[in-house]
Tab-separated table of C-alpha atoms in Angstrom:
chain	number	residue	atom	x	y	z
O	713	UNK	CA	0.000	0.000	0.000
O	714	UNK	CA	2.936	2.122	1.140
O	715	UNK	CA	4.339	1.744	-2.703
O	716	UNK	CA	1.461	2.362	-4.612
O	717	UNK	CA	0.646	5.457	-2.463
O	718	UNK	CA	3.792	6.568	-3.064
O	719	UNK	CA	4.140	5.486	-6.777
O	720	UNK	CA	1.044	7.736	-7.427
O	721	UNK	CA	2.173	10.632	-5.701
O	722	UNK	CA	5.102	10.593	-7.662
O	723	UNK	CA	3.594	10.454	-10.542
O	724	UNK	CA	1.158	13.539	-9.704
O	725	UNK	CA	4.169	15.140	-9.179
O	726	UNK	CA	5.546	14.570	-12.759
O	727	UNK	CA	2.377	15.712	-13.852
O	728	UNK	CA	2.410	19.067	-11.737
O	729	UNK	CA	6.146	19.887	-12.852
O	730	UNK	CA	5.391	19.095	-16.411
O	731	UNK	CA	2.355	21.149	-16.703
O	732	UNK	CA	4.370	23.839	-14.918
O	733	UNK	CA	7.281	23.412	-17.834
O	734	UNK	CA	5.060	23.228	-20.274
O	735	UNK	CA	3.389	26.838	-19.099
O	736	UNK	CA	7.095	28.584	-18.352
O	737	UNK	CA	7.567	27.329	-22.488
O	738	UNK	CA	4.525	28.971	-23.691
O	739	UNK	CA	5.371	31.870	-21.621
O	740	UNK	CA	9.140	32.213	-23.178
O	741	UNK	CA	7.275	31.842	-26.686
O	742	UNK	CA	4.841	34.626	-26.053
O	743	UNK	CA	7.472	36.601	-24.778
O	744	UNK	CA	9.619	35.938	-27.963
O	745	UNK	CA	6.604	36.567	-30.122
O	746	UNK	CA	5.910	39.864	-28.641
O	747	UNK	CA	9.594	40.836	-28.955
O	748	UNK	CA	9.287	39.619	-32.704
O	749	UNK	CA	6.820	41.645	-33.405
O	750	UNK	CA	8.324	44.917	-32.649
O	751	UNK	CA	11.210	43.806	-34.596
O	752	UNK	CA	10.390	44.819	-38.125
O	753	UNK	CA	12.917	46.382	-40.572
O	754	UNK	CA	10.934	49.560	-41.130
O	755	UNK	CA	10.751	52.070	-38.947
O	756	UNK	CA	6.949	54.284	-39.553
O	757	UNK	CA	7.354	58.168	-40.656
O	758	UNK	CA	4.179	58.871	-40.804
O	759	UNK	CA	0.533	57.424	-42.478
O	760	UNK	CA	-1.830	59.208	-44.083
O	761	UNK	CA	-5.522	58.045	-45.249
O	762	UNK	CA	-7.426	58.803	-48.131
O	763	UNK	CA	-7.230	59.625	-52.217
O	764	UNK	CA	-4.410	61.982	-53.902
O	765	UNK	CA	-6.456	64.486	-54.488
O	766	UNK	CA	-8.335	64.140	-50.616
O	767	UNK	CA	-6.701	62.509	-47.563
O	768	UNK	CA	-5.563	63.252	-43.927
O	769	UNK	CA	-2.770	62.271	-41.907
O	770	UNK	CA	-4.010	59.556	-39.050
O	771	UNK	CA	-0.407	58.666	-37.807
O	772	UNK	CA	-1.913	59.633	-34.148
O	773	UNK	CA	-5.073	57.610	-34.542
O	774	UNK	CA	-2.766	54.271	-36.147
O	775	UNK	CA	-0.380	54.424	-32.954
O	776	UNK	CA	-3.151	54.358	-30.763
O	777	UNK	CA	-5.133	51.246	-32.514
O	778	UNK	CA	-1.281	49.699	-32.647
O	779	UNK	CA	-1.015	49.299	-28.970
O	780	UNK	CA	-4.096	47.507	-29.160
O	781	UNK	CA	-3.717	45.385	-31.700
O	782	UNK	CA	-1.437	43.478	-34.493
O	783	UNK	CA	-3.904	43.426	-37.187
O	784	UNK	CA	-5.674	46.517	-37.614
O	785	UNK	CA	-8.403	46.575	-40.765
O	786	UNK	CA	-8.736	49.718	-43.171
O	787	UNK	CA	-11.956	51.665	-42.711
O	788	UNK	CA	-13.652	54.695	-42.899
O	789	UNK	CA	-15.089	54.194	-39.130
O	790	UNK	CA	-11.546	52.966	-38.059
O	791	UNK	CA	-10.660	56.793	-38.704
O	792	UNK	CA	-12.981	57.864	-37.788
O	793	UNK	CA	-13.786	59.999	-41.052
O	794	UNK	CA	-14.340	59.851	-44.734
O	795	UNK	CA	-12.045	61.978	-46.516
O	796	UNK	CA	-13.269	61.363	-50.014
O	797	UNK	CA	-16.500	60.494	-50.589
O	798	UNK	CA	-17.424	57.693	-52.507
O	799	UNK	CA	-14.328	56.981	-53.884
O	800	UNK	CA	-12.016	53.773	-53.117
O	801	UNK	CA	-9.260	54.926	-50.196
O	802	UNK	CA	-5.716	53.531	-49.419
O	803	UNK	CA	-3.826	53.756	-45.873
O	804	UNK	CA	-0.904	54.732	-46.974
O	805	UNK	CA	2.130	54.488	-44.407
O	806	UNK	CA	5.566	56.123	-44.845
O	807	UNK	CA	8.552	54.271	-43.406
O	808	UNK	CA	12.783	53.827	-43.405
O	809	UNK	CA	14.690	51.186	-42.627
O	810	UNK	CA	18.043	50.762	-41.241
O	811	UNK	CA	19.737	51.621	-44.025
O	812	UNK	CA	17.854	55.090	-44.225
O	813	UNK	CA	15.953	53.983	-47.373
O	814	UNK	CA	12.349	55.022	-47.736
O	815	UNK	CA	9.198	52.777	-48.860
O	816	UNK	CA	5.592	53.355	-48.891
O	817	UNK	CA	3.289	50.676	-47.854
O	818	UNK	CA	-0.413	50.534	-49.482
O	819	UNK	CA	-3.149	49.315	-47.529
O	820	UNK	CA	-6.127	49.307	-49.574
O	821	UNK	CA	-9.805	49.910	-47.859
O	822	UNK	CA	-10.841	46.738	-46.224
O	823	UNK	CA	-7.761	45.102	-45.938
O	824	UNK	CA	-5.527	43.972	-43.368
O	825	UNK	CA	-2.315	45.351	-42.074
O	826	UNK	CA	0.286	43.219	-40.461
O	827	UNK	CA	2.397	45.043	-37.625
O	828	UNK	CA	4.971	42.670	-37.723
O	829	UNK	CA	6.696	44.332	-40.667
O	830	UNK	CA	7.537	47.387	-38.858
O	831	UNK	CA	9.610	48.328	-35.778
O	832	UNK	CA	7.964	48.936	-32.764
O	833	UNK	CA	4.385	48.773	-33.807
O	834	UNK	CA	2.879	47.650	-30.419
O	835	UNK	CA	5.197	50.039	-28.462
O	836	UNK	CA	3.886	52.951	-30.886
O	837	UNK	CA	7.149	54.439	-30.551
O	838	UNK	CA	7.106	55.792	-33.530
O	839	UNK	CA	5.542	58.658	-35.946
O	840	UNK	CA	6.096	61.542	-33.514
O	841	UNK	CA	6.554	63.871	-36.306
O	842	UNK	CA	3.291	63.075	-37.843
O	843	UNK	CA	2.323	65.442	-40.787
O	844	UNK	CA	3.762	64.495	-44.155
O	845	UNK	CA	1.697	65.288	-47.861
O	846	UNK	CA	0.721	62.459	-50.062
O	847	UNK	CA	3.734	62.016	-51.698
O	848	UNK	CA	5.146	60.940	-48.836
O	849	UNK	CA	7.236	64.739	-48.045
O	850	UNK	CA	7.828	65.750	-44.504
O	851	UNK	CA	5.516	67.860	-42.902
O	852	UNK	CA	7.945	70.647	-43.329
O	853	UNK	CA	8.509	70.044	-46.574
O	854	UNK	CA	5.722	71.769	-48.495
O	855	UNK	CA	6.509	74.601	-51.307
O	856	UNK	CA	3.951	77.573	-49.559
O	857	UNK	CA	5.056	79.712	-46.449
O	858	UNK	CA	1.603	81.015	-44.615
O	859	UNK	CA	2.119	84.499	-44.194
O	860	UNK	CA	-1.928	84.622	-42.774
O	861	UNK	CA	-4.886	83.270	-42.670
O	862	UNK	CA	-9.072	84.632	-42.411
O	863	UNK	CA	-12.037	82.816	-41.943
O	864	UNK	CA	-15.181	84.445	-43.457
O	865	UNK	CA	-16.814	85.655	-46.769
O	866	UNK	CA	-16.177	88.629	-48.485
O	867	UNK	CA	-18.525	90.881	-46.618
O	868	UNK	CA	-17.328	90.098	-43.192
O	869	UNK	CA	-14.171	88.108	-42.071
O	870	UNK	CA	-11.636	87.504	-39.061
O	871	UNK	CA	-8.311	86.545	-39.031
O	872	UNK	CA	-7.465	83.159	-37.738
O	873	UNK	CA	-3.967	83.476	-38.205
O	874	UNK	CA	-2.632	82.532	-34.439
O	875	UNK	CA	-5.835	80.143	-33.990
O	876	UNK	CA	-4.642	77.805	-36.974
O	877	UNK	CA	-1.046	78.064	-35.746
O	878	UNK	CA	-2.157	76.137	-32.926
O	879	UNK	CA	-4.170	73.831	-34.359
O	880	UNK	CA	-1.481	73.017	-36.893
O	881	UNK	CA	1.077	72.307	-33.697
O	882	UNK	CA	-0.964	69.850	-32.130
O	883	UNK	CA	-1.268	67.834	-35.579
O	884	UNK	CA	-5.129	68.227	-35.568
O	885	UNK	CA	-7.464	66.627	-38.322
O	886	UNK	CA	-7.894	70.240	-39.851
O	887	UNK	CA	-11.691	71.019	-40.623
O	888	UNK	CA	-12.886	73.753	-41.159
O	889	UNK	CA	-16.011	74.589	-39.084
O	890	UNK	CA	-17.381	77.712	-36.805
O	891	UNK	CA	-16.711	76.266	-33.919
O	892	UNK	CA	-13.211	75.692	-35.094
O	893	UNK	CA	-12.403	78.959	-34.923
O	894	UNK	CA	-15.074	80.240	-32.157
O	895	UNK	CA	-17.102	82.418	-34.457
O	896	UNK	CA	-19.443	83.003	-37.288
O	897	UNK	CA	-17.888	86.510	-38.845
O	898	UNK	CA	-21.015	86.279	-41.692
O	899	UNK	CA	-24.155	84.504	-40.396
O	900	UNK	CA	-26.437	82.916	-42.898
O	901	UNK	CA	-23.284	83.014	-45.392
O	902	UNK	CA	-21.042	79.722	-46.447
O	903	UNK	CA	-17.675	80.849	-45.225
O	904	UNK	CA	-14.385	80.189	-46.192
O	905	UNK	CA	-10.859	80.001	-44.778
O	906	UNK	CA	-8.515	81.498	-46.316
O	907	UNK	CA	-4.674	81.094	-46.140
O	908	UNK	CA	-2.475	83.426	-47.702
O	909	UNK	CA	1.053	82.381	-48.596
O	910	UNK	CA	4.360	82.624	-50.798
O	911	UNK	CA	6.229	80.176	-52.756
O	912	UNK	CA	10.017	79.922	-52.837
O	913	UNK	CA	10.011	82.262	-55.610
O	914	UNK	CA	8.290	85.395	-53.863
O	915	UNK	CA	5.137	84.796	-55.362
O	916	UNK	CA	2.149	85.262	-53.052
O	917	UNK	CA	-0.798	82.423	-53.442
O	918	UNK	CA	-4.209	82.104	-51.764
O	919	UNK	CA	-5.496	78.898	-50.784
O	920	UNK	CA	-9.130	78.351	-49.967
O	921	UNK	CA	-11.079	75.911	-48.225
O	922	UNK	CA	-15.157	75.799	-47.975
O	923	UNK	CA	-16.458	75.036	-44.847
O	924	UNK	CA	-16.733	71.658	-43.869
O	925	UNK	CA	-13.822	70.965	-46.242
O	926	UNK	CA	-10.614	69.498	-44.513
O	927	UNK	CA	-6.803	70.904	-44.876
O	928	UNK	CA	-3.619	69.274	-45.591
O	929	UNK	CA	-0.663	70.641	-44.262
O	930	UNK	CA	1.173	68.940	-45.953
O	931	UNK	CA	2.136	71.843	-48.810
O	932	UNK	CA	2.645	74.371	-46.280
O	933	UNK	CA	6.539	75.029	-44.570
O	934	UNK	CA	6.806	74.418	-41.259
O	935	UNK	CA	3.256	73.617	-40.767
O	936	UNK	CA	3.589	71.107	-37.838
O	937	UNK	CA	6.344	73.543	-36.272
O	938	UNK	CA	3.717	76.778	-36.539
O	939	UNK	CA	6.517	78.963	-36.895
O	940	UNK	CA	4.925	80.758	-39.890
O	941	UNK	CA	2.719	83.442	-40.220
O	942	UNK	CA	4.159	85.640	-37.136
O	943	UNK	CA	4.973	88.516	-39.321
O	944	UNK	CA	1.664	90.290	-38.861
O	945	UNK	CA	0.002	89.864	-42.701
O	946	UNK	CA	-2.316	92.721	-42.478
O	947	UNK	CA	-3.984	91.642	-46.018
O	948	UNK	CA	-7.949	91.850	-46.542
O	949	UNK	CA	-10.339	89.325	-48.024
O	950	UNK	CA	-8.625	89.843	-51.205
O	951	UNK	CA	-4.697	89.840	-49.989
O	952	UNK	CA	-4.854	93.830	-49.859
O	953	UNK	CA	-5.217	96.153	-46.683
O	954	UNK	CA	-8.948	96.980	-46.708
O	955	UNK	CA	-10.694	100.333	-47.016
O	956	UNK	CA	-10.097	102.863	-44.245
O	957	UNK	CA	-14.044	102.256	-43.198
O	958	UNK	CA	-13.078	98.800	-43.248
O	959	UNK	CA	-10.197	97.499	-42.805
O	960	UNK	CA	-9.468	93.697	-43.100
O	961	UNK	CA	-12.845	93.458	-44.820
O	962	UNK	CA	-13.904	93.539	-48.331
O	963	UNK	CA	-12.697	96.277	-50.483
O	964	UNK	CA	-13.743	95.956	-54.370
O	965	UNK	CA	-11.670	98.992	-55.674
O	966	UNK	CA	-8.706	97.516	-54.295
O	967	UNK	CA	-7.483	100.733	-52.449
O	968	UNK	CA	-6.017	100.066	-49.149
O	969	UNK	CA	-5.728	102.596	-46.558
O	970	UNK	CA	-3.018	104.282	-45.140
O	971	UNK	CA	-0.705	102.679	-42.815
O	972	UNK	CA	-2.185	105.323	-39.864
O	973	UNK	CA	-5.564	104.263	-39.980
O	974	UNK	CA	-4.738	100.782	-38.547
O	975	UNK	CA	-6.152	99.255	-35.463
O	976	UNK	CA	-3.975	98.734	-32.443
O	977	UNK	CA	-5.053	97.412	-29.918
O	978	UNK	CA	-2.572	98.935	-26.559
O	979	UNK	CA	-4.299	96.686	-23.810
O	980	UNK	CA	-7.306	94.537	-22.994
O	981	UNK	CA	-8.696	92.881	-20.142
O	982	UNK	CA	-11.503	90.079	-19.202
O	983	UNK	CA	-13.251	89.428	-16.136
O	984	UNK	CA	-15.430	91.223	-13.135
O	985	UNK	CA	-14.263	92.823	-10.150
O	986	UNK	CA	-10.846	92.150	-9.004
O	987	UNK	CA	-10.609	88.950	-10.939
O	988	UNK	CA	-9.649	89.485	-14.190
O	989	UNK	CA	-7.449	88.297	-17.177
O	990	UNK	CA	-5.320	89.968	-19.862
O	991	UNK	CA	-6.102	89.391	-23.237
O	992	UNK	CA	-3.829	92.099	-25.050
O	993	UNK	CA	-1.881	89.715	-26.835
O	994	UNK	CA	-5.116	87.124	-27.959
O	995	UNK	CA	-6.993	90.664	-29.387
O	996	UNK	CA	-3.860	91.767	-31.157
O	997	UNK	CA	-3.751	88.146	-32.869
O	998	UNK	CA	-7.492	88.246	-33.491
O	999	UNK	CA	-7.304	91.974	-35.411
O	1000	UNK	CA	-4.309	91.251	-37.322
O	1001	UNK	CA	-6.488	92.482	-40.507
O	1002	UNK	CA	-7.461	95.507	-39.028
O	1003	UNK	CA	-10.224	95.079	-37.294
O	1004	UNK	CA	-12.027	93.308	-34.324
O	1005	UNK	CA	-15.348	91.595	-34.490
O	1006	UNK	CA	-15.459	89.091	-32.385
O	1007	UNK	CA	-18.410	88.044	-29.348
O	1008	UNK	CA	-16.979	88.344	-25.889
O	1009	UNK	CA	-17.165	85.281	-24.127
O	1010	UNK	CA	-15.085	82.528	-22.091
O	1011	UNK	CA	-14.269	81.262	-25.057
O	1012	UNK	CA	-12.468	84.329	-26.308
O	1013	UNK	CA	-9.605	83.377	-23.192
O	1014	UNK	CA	-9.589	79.508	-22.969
O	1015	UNK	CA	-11.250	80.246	-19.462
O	1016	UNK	CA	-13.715	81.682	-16.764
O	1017	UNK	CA	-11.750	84.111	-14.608
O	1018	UNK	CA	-14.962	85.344	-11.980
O	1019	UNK	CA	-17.397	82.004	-12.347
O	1020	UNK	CA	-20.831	82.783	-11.417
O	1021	UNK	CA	-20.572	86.698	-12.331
O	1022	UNK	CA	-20.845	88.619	-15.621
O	1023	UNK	CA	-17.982	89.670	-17.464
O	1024	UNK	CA	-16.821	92.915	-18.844
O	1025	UNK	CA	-14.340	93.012	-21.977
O	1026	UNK	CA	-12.512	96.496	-21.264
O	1027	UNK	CA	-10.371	97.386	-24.446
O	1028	UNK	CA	-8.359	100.477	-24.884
O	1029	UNK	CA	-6.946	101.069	-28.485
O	1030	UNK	CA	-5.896	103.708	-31.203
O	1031	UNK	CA	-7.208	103.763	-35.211
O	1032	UNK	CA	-3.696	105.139	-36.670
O	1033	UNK	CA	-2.065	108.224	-34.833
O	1034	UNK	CA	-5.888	109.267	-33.004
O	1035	UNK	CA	-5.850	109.306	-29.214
O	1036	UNK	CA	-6.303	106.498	-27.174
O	1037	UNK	CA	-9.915	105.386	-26.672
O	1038	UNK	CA	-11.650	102.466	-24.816
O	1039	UNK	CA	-14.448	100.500	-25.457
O	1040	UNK	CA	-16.651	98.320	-22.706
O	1041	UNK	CA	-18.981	95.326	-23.718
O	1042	UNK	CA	-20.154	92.521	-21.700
O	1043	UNK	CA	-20.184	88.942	-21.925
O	1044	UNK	CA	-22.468	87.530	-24.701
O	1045	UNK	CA	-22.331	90.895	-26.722
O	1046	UNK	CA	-20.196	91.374	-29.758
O	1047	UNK	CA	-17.377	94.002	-30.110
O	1048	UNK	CA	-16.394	95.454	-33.347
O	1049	UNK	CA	-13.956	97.720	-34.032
O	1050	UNK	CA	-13.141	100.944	-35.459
């Protein structure tokens, strides 16, 4: 009896180590196939989704459904956007080896893309610089310089300049919307934004986008960096100053005014009572064209500085070389000036 009990319990034994053996090998396999798989020879650029003619970068969106997953299918929902309409898109991702070589891979709607061929896919270590064009260029790459940009129609416009810098910094899906840029400057109107820029031969070009179209920064320098359009493009609607009744605005004959009947804007301030913020520098950006029309909210600052009271916008400013004067409106109301 004393053998067999103890034959058996050797033999459960066996069984317990080998089941444990077996485990630690399927553990040192997983663990080698998870190294494997972030041991591709191409290193990912960038990706971009979409036609030639219509497409967006999504190198943020594919490093997050990396981490997830090593198969990731190509859809319009997986993007969370359709960037051309009834037309057949490709994924197309921009990569380099070791050897500093370059290759684009094509990913075709609907099919599959294995994350094994590339390094680091599951870490999503990789595609910090984001941006790119079609092509396959670097973000920073593109032949236009932004000098400026306005969002608007003809009769009534704002300029968007600083709001688009920052929007281009953070890599955003670009489209173009109201609430994009915190204001309807022509109610009842389809708007347009309009970017103003020059090519590396001096020549100035105006790009426009309807709203609800999308942008691609891709042919714009140093659009990812933002370090464009800082040099205070004062152009109207049209490219030229406006009309000294209204500047920044639309101005058929083409005159623009004098340099002294410009806005400027010497200080500003937002809030009620003692608590209050200064928003010089934000109305300075906003009236780059020469003129300020723009509703006073929270929204103008990013924040509420006195919660639970109203708000006062105080403004003091010059048109040209005329004395200082200041203008007061209250939250929800709209200032415009001259």
């Amino acid at each position: 009896m004393t053998g067999t009990t103890t034959t058996r319990a050797i033999a459960r034994m066996a069984q317990v180590v080998l089941a444990a053996l077996t485990l630690l090998v399927a553990m040192l396999t997983g663990t080698s196939a998870w190294a494997a798989r972030d041991d591709g020879q191409w290193q990912i650029l960038n990706a971009r989704y979409g036609t030639s003619q219509r497409n967006m970068d999504v190198t943020g969106t594919l490093r997050e459904l990396a981490r997830r997953d090593d198969r990731v299918r190509v859809t319009n929902e997986l993007f969370g956007n359709d960037p051309a309409y009834g037309q057949t898109k490709t994924l197309r991702i921009y990569a380099r080896n070791r050897n500093g070589d370059n290759r684009t891979f094509e990913f075709r709607e609907g099919s599959v893309i294995d994350g094994n061929d590339f390094t680091g896919w599951r870490g999503g270590d990789w595609g910090q610089g984001g941006g790119g064009n079609w092509e396959g260029g670097g973000r920073d790459d593109g032949a236009y310089a932004i000098l400026g940009a306005r969002y608007g129609a003809a009769e009534g416009s704002i300029d968007v300049t600083g709001r688009l810098r920052e929007l281009a910094r953070r890599d955003a899906k670009v489209r173009v919307t109201n609430d994009l840029f915190r204001d309807d400057p022509a109610v009842g109107r389809t708007k347009t934004l309009r970017i103003y820029a020059r090519d590396r031969s001096g020549q100035v070009r105006t790009f426009d986008y309807r709203e609800g179209s999308w942008i691609d920064g891709g042919q714009f320098t140093g659009w990812g960096r933002g370090d464009w359009g800082q040099g205070g493009w004062n152009g109207g609607w049209d490219g030229r100053p406006g009309s000294p009744t209204n500047p920044g605005g639309y101005n058929p004959g083409g005159q623009g005014p004098a340099q002294d009947q410009r806005l400027n804007i010497v200080r500003a301030t937002y809030g009620a009572g003692g608590r209050s913020v200064d928003v010089t520098d934000r109305l300075r950006n906003i009236s780059r064209g020469g003129v300020l029309d723009v509703r006073v909210d929270n929204d103008l600052v990013g924040r509420d500085p006195a919660y639970g009271e109203q708000k006062t916008l105080r403004v003091t400013f010059t048109v040209g070389r005329s004395r200082e004067q200041t203008r007061e409106v209250r939250e929800g109301d709209r200032i415009r000036l001259p």
